[in-house]
Short mmCIF file of C-alpha atoms in Angstrom, two decimals:
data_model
loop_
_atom_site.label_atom_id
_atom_site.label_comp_id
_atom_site.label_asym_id
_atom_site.label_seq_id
_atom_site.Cartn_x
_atom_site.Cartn_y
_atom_site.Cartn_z
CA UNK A 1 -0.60 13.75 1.02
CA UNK A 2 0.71 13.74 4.56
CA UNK A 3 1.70 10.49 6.30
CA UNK A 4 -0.45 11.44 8.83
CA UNK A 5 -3.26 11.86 6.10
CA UNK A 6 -2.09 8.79 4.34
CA UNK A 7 -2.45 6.87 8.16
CA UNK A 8 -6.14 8.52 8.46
CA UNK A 9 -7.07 6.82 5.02
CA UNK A 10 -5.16 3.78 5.78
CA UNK A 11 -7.56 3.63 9.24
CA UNK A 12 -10.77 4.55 7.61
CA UNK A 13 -10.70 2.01 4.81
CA UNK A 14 -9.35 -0.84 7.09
CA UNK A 15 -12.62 0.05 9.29
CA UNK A 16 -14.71 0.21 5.86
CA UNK A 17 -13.26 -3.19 4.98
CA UNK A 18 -14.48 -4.71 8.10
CA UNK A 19 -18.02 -3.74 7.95
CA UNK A 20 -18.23 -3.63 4.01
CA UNK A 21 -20.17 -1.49 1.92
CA UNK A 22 -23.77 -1.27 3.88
CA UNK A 23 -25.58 -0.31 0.66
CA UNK A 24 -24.61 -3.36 -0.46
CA UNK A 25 -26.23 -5.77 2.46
CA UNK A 26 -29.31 -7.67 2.21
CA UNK A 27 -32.29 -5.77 3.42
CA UNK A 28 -32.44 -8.24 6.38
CA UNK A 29 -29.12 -7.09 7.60
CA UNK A 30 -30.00 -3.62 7.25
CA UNK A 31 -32.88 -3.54 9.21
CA UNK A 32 -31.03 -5.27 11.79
CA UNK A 33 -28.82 -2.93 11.32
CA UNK A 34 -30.94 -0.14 12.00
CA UNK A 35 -32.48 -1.68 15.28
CA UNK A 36 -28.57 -2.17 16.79
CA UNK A 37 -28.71 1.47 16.36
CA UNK A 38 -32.10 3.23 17.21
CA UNK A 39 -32.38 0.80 19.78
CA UNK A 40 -30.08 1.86 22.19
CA UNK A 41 -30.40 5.25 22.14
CA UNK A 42 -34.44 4.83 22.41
CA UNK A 43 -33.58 3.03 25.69
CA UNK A 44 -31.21 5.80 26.87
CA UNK A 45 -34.34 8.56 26.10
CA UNK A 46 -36.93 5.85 27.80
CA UNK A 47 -34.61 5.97 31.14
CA UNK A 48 -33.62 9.55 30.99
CA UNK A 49 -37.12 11.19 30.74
CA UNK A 50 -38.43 8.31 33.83
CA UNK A 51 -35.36 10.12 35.33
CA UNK A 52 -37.37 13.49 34.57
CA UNK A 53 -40.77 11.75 35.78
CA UNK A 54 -39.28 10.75 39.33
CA UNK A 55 -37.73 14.20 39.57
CA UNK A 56 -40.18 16.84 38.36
CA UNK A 57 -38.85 19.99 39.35
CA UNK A 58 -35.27 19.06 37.51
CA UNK A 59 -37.67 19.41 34.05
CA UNK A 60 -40.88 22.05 35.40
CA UNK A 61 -40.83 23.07 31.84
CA UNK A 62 -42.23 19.05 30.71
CA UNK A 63 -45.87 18.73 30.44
CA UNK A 64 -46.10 15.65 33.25
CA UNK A 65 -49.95 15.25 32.46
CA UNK A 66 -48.16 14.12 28.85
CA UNK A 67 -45.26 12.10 30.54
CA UNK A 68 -46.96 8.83 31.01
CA UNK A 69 -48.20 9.00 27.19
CA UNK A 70 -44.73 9.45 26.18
CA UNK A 71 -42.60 6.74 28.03
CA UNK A 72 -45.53 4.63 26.90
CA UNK A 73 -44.39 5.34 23.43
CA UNK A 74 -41.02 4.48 24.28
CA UNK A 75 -41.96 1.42 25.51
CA UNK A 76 -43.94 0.35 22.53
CA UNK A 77 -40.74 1.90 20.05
CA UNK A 78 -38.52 -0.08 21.79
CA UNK A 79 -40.28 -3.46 21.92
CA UNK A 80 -41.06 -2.67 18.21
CA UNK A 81 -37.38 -2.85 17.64
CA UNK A 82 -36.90 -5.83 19.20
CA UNK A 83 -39.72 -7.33 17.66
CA UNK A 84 -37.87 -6.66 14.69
CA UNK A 85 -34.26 -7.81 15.96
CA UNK A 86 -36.03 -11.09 16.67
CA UNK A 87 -37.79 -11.82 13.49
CA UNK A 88 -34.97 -10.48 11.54
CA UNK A 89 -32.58 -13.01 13.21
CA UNK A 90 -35.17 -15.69 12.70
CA UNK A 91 -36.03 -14.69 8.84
CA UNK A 92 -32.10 -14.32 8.20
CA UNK A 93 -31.61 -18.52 8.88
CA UNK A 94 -33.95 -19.00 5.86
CA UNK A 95 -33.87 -15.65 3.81
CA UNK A 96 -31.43 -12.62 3.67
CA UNK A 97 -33.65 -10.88 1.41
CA UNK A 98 -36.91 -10.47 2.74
CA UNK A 99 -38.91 -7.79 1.17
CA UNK A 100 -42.37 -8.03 3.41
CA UNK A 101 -40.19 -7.88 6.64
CA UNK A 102 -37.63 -4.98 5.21
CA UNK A 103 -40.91 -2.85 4.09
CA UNK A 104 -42.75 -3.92 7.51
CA UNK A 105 -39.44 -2.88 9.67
CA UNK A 106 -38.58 0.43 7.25
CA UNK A 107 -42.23 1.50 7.35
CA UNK A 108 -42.32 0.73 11.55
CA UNK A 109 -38.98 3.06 11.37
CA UNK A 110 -40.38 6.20 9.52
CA UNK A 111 -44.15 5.98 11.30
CA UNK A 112 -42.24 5.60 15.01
CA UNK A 113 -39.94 8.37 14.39
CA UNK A 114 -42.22 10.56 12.48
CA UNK A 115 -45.07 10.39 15.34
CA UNK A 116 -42.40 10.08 18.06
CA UNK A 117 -40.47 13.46 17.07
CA UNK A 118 -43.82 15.16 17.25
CA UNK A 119 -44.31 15.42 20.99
CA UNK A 120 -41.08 17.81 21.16
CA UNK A 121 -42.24 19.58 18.47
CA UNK A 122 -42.90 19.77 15.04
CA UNK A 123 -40.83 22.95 13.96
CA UNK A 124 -37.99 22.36 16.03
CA UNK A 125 -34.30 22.13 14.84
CA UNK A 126 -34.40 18.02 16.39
CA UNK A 127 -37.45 17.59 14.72
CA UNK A 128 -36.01 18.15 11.19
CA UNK A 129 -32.68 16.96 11.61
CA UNK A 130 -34.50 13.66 12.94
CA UNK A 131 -36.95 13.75 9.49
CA UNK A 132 -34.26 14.74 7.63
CA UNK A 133 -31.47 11.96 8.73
CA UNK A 134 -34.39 9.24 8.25
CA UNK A 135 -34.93 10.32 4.21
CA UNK A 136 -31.40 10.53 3.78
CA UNK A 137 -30.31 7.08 5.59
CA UNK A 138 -33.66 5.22 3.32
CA UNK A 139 -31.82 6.72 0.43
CA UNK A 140 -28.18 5.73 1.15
CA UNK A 141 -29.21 2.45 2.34
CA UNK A 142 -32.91 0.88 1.01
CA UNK A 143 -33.72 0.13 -2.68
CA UNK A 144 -35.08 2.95 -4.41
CA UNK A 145 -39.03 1.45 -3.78
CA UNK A 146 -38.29 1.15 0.00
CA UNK A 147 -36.96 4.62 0.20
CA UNK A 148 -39.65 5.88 -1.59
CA UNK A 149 -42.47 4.20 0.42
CA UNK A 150 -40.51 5.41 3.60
CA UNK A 151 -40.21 9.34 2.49
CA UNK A 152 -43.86 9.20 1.43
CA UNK A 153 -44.94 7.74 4.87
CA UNK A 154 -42.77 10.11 6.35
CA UNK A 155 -44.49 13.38 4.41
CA UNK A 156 -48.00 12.06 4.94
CA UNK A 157 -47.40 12.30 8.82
CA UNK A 158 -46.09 15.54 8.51
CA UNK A 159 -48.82 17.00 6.27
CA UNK A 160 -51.56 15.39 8.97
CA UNK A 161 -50.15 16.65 11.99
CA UNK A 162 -48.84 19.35 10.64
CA UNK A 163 -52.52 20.15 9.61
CA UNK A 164 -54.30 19.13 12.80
CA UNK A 165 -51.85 21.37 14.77
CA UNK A 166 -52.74 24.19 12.62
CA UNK A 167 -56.25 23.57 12.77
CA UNK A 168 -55.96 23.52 16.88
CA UNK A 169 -57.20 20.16 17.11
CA UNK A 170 -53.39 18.52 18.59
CA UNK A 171 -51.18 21.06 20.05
CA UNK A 172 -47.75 21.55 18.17
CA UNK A 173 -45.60 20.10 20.93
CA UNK A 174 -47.20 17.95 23.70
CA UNK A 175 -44.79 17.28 25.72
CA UNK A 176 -43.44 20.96 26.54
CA UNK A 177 -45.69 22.32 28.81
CA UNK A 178 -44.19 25.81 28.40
CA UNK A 179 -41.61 27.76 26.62
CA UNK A 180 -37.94 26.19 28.35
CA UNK A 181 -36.88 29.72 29.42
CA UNK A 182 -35.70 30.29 32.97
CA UNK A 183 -36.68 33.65 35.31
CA UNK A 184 -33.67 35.17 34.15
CA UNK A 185 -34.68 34.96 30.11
CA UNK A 186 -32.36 31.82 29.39
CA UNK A 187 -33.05 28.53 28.11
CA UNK A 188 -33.22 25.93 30.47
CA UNK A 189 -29.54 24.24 30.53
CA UNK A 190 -31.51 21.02 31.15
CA UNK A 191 -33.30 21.31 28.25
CA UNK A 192 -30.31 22.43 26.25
CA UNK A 193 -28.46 19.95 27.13
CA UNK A 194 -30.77 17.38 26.24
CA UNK A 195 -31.44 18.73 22.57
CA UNK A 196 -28.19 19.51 22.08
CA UNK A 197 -27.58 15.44 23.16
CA UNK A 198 -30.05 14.53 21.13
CA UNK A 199 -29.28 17.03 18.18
CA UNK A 200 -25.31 15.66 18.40
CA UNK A 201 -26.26 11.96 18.31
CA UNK A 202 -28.42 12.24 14.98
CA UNK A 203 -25.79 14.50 13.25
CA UNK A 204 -23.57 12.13 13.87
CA UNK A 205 -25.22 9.23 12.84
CA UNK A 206 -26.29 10.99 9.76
CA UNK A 207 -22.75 12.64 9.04
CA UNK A 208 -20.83 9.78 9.93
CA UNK A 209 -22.87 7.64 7.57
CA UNK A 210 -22.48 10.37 4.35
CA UNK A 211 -18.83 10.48 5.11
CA UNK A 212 -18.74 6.51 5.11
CA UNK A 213 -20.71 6.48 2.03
CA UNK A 214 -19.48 8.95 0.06
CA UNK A 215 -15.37 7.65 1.20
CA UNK A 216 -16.35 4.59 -0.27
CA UNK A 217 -17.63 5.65 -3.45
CA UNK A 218 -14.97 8.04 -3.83
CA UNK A 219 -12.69 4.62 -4.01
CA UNK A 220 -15.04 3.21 -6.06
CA UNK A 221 -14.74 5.90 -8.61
CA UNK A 222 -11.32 6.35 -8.13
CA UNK A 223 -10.98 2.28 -8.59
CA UNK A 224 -13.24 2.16 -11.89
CA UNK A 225 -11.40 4.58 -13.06
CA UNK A 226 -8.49 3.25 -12.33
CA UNK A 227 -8.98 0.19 -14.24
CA UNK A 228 -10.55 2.42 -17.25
CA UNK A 229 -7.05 2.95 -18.29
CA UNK A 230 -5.27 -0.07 -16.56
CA UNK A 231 -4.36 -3.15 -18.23
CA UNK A 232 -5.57 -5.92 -15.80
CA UNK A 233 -2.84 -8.04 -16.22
CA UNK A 234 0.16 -6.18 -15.88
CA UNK A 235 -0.84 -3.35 -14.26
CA UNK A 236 0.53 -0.75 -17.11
CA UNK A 237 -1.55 1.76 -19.45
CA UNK A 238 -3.78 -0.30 -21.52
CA UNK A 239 -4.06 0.74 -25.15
CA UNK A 240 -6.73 3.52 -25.37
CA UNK A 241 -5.06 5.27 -22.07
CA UNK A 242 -1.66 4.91 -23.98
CA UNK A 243 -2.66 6.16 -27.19
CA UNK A 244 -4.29 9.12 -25.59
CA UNK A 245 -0.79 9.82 -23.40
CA UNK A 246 0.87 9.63 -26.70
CA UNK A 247 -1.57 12.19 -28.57
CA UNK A 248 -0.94 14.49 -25.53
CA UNK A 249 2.68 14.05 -25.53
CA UNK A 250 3.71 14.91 -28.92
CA UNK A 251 1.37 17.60 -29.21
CA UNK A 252 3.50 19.39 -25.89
CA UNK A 253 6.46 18.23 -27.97
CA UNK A 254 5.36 20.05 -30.94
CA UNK A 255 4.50 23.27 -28.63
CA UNK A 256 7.66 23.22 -27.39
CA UNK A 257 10.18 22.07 -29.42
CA UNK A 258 11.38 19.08 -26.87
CA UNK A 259 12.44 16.37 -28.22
CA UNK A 260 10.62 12.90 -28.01
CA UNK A 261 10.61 9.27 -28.80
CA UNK A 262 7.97 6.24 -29.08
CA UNK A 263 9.24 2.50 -28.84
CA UNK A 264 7.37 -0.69 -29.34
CA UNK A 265 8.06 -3.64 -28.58
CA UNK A 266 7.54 -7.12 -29.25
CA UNK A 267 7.80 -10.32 -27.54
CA UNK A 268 9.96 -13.02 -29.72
CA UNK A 269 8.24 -16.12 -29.82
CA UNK A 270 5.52 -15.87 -27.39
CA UNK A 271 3.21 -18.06 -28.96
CA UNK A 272 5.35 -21.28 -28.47
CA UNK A 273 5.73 -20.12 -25.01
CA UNK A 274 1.36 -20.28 -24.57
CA UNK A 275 1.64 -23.18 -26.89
CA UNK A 276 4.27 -25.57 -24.96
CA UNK A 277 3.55 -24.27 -21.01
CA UNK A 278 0.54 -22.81 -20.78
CA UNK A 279 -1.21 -19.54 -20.84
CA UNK A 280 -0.46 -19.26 -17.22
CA UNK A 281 3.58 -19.53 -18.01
CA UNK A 282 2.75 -16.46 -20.91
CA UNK A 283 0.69 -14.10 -18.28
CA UNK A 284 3.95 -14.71 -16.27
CA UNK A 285 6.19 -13.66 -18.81
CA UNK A 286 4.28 -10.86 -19.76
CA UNK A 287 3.67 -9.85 -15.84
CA UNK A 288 7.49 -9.92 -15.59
CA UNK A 289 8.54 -7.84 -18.93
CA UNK A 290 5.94 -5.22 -17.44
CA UNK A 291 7.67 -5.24 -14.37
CA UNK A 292 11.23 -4.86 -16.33
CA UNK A 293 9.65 -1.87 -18.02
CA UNK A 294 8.30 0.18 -14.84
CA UNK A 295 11.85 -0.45 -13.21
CA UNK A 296 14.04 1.10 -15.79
CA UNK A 297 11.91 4.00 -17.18
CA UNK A 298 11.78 7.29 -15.25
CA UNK A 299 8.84 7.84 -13.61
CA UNK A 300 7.05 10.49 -14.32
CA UNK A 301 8.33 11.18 -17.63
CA UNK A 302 7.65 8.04 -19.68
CA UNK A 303 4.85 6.70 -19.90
CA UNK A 304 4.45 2.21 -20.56
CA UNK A 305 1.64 0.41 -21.91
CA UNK A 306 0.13 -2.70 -23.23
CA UNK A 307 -1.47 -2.14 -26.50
CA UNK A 308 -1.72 -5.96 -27.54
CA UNK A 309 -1.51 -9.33 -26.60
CA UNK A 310 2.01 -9.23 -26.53
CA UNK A 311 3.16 -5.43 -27.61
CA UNK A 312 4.50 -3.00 -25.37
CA UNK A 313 5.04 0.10 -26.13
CA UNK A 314 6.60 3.82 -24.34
CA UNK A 315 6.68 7.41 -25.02
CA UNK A 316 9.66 8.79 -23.68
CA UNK A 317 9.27 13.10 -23.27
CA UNK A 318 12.31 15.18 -23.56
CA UNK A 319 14.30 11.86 -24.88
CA UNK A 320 16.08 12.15 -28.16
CA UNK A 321 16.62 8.97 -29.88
CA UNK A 322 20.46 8.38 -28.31
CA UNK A 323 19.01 7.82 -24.90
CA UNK A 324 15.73 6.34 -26.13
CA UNK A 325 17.76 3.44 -27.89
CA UNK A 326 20.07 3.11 -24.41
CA UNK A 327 16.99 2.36 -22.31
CA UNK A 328 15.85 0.09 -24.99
CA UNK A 329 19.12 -1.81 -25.06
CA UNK A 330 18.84 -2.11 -21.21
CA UNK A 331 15.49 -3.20 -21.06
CA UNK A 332 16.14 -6.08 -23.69
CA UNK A 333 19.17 -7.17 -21.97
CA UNK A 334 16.67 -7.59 -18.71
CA UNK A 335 14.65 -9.00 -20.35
CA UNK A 336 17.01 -11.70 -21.71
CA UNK A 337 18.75 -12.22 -18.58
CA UNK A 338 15.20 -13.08 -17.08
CA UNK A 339 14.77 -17.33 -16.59
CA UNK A 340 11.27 -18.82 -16.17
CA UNK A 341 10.20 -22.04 -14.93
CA UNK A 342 7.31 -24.10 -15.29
CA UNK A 343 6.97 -27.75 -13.65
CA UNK A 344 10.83 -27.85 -13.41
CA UNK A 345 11.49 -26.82 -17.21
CA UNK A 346 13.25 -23.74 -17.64
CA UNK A 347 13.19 -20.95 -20.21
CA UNK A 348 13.38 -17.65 -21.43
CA UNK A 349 12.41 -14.89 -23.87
CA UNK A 350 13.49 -11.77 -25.57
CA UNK A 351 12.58 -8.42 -26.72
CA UNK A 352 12.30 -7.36 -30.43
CA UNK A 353 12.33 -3.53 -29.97
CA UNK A 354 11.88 -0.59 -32.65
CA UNK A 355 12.82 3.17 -31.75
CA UNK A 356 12.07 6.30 -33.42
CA UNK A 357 13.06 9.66 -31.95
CA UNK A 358 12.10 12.87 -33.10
CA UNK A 359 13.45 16.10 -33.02
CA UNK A 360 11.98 19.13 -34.24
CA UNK A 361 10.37 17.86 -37.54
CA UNK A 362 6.60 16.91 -37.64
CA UNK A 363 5.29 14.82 -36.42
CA UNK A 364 1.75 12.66 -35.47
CA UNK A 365 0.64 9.95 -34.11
CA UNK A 366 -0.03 7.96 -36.63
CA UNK A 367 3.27 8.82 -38.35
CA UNK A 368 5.36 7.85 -34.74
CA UNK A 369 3.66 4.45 -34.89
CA UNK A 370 4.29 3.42 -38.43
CA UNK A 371 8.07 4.35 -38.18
CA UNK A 372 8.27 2.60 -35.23
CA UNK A 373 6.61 -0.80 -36.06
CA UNK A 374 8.90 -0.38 -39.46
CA UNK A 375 11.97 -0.63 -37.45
CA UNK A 376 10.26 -3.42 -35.25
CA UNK A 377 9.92 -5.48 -38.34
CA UNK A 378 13.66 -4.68 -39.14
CA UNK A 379 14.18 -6.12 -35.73
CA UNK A 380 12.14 -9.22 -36.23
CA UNK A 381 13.97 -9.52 -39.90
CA UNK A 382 17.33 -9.58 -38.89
CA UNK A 383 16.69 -12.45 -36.33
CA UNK A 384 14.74 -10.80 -33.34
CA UNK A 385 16.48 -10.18 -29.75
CA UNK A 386 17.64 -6.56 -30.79
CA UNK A 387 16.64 -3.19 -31.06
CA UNK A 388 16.30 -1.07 -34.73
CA UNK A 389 16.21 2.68 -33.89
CA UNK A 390 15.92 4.94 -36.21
CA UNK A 391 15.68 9.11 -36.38
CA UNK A 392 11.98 10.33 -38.02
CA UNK A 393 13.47 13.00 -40.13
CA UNK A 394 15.36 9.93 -42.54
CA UNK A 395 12.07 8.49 -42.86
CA UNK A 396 10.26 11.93 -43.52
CA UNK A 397 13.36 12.62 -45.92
CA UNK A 398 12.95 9.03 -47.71
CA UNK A 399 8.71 9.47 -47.90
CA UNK A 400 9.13 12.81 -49.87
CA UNK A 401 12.33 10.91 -51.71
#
């Protein structure tokens, strides 16, 4: 990713942390939401087409018998909202959760907008992108009821205007008087304009609000699975992302002939720790032998994980047990050099640390494991703080034995 990429992320999610995740708000905030919105552009239509009503021949193409009917409507759409706005601020003091005033302002929403986008026209490219943007924001945003409701609303208009206009009992768009094309066979660049306006502000809305929506769950998914294979507490592979790592790895090791080794380890003595300072002093420890881990392995290559309360362990690819038991040694020696404190007492810990390294015998999961917590228990027998490596062919040699 680009830092210019990594900046436009950065930008986006700071902006999606401010407002947080809309689907999430209470339906009172939504709807208030909603009015912020529809609101202000309803009042830039309301004064541009009383622009058009003062100035007839700028808009010939406008039926002006219709004109009156249709500020009218503005009028009453944008009192509506603030209706709305008003009783929403009121209801939010006592309730954020509403349902009769979310369904009455939702339902106000798809009824305005479904009779209002009629007078341009039914079968018009505005029309649908304006019945199309309201489904899909009742979907992103309302409960699956509200949306509902609001779609099936929305249809019903459509099906009964759709019929009377068909029927010749309304006509299919009041407020056009005529087909917008000037003497010399183009479309009016008034009218253009306007649409396009219009047409630009509802794609945006609508785009800007998938692009919000689906950014954020993109980081949720991401984030879920994230912590699928994360152990919460120090950050590294928990056991069933491990484990899978390791099936992976010495199958490639197997297809290739590369060498590979598997450690475990196991913190000496961590119960007294938990037992004389605390859990909170033992998630410390722990948080810091993670953090020894991550800074001396190679990234990329080997792979760290918690796979029990106190158990570490790492697959190291391409590794053959001389440089396995190396980064052991220097892991347990920073781990030993590492002094914790709790309410002014001071203390420390250590590794016990098995290693098994293979070559080109073979080899499985199952068998890696068992050599290795062998040679952990070696460790622990011969008085902990030290590592017990060991090569899997003089354990496969002493099984057949």
């Amino acid at each position: 990713m680009s830092a210019q990429d990594s900046q436009l992320r950065d930008t986006v999610r700071r902006f999606l942390r401010f407002v947080g995740h809309p689907p999430k708000w209470n339906g009172v905030d939504k709807c208030l939401a909603a009015g912020m919105v529809i609101t202000p552009l309803m009042v830039m239509s309301y004064l541009l087409h009383l622009y058009f009503v003062s100035n007839p021949g700028l808009a010939p193409y406008y039926n002006q018998d219709f004109m009156p009917a249709y500020l009218r409507m503005h009028e009453v759409t944008i009192g509506g909202w603030i209706a709305i706005g008003i009783a929403g601020l009121v209801i939010r003091r006592r309730s954020r959760d509403n349902k009769i005033y979310t369904y009455a302002a939702s339902q106000f929403a798809c009824i305005s907008s479904a009779i209002f986008l009629y007078a341009p026209g039914y079968f018009t490219t505005l029309y649908l992108l304006g019945v199309l943007g309201g489904g899909m924001m009742l979907l992103l945003f309302f409960d699956q009821n509200q949306a509902l409701w609001g779609i099936a609303t929305l249809a019903v208009i459509y099906v009964v205007i759709s019929a009377g206009i068909f029927a010749g009992v309304i006509p299919a768009a009041p407020l056009v008087a005529y087909v917008p094309i000037d003497g010399d066979g183009r479309l009016s660049p008034v009218y253009t304009a306007v649409n396009a306006t219009s047409g630009f502000a509802l794609m945006t809305l609508m785009l800007g609000a998938m692009a919000a929506t689906i950014f954020q769950w993109r980081e949720r998914e991401a984030k879920i699975e994230s912590m699928s294979k994360t152990d919460p507490l120090t950050g590294l592979a928990n056991r069933r992302h491990f484990f899978n790592t390791l099936q992976n790895e010495v199958a490639r090791s197997l297809r290739t002939g590369r060498p590979l080794s598997f450690v475990i380890c196991d913190t000496d003595k961590f119960k007294a720790i938990n037992d004389t300072y605390g859990h909170q002093a033992g998630d410390e420890v722990l948080k810091t032998i993670a953090d020894v881990m991550r800074a001396n392995l190679r990234m990329g290559l080997d792979t760290v994980g918690r796979i029990g309360g106190d158990e570490f362990a790492i697959v190291m690819t391409d590794t053959n047990l001389d440089g396995a038991r190396t980064l052991a040694n220097r892991i347990a020696e920073a781990v030993r050099r590492q002094l914790f404190g709790r309410n002014g007492v001071h203390y420390s810990t250590s590794l016990s640390i098995g290693v098994v390294g293979r070559h080109d015998e073979p080899v499985d999961v199952n068998m890696l494991v068992e050599v290795a917590d062998t040679l952990l228990y070696q460790a622990k027998r011969e008085g902990r703080d030290r590592v017990a490596a060991g090569a899997l062919a003089e354990f496969s040699n002493r099984a057949e034995a």
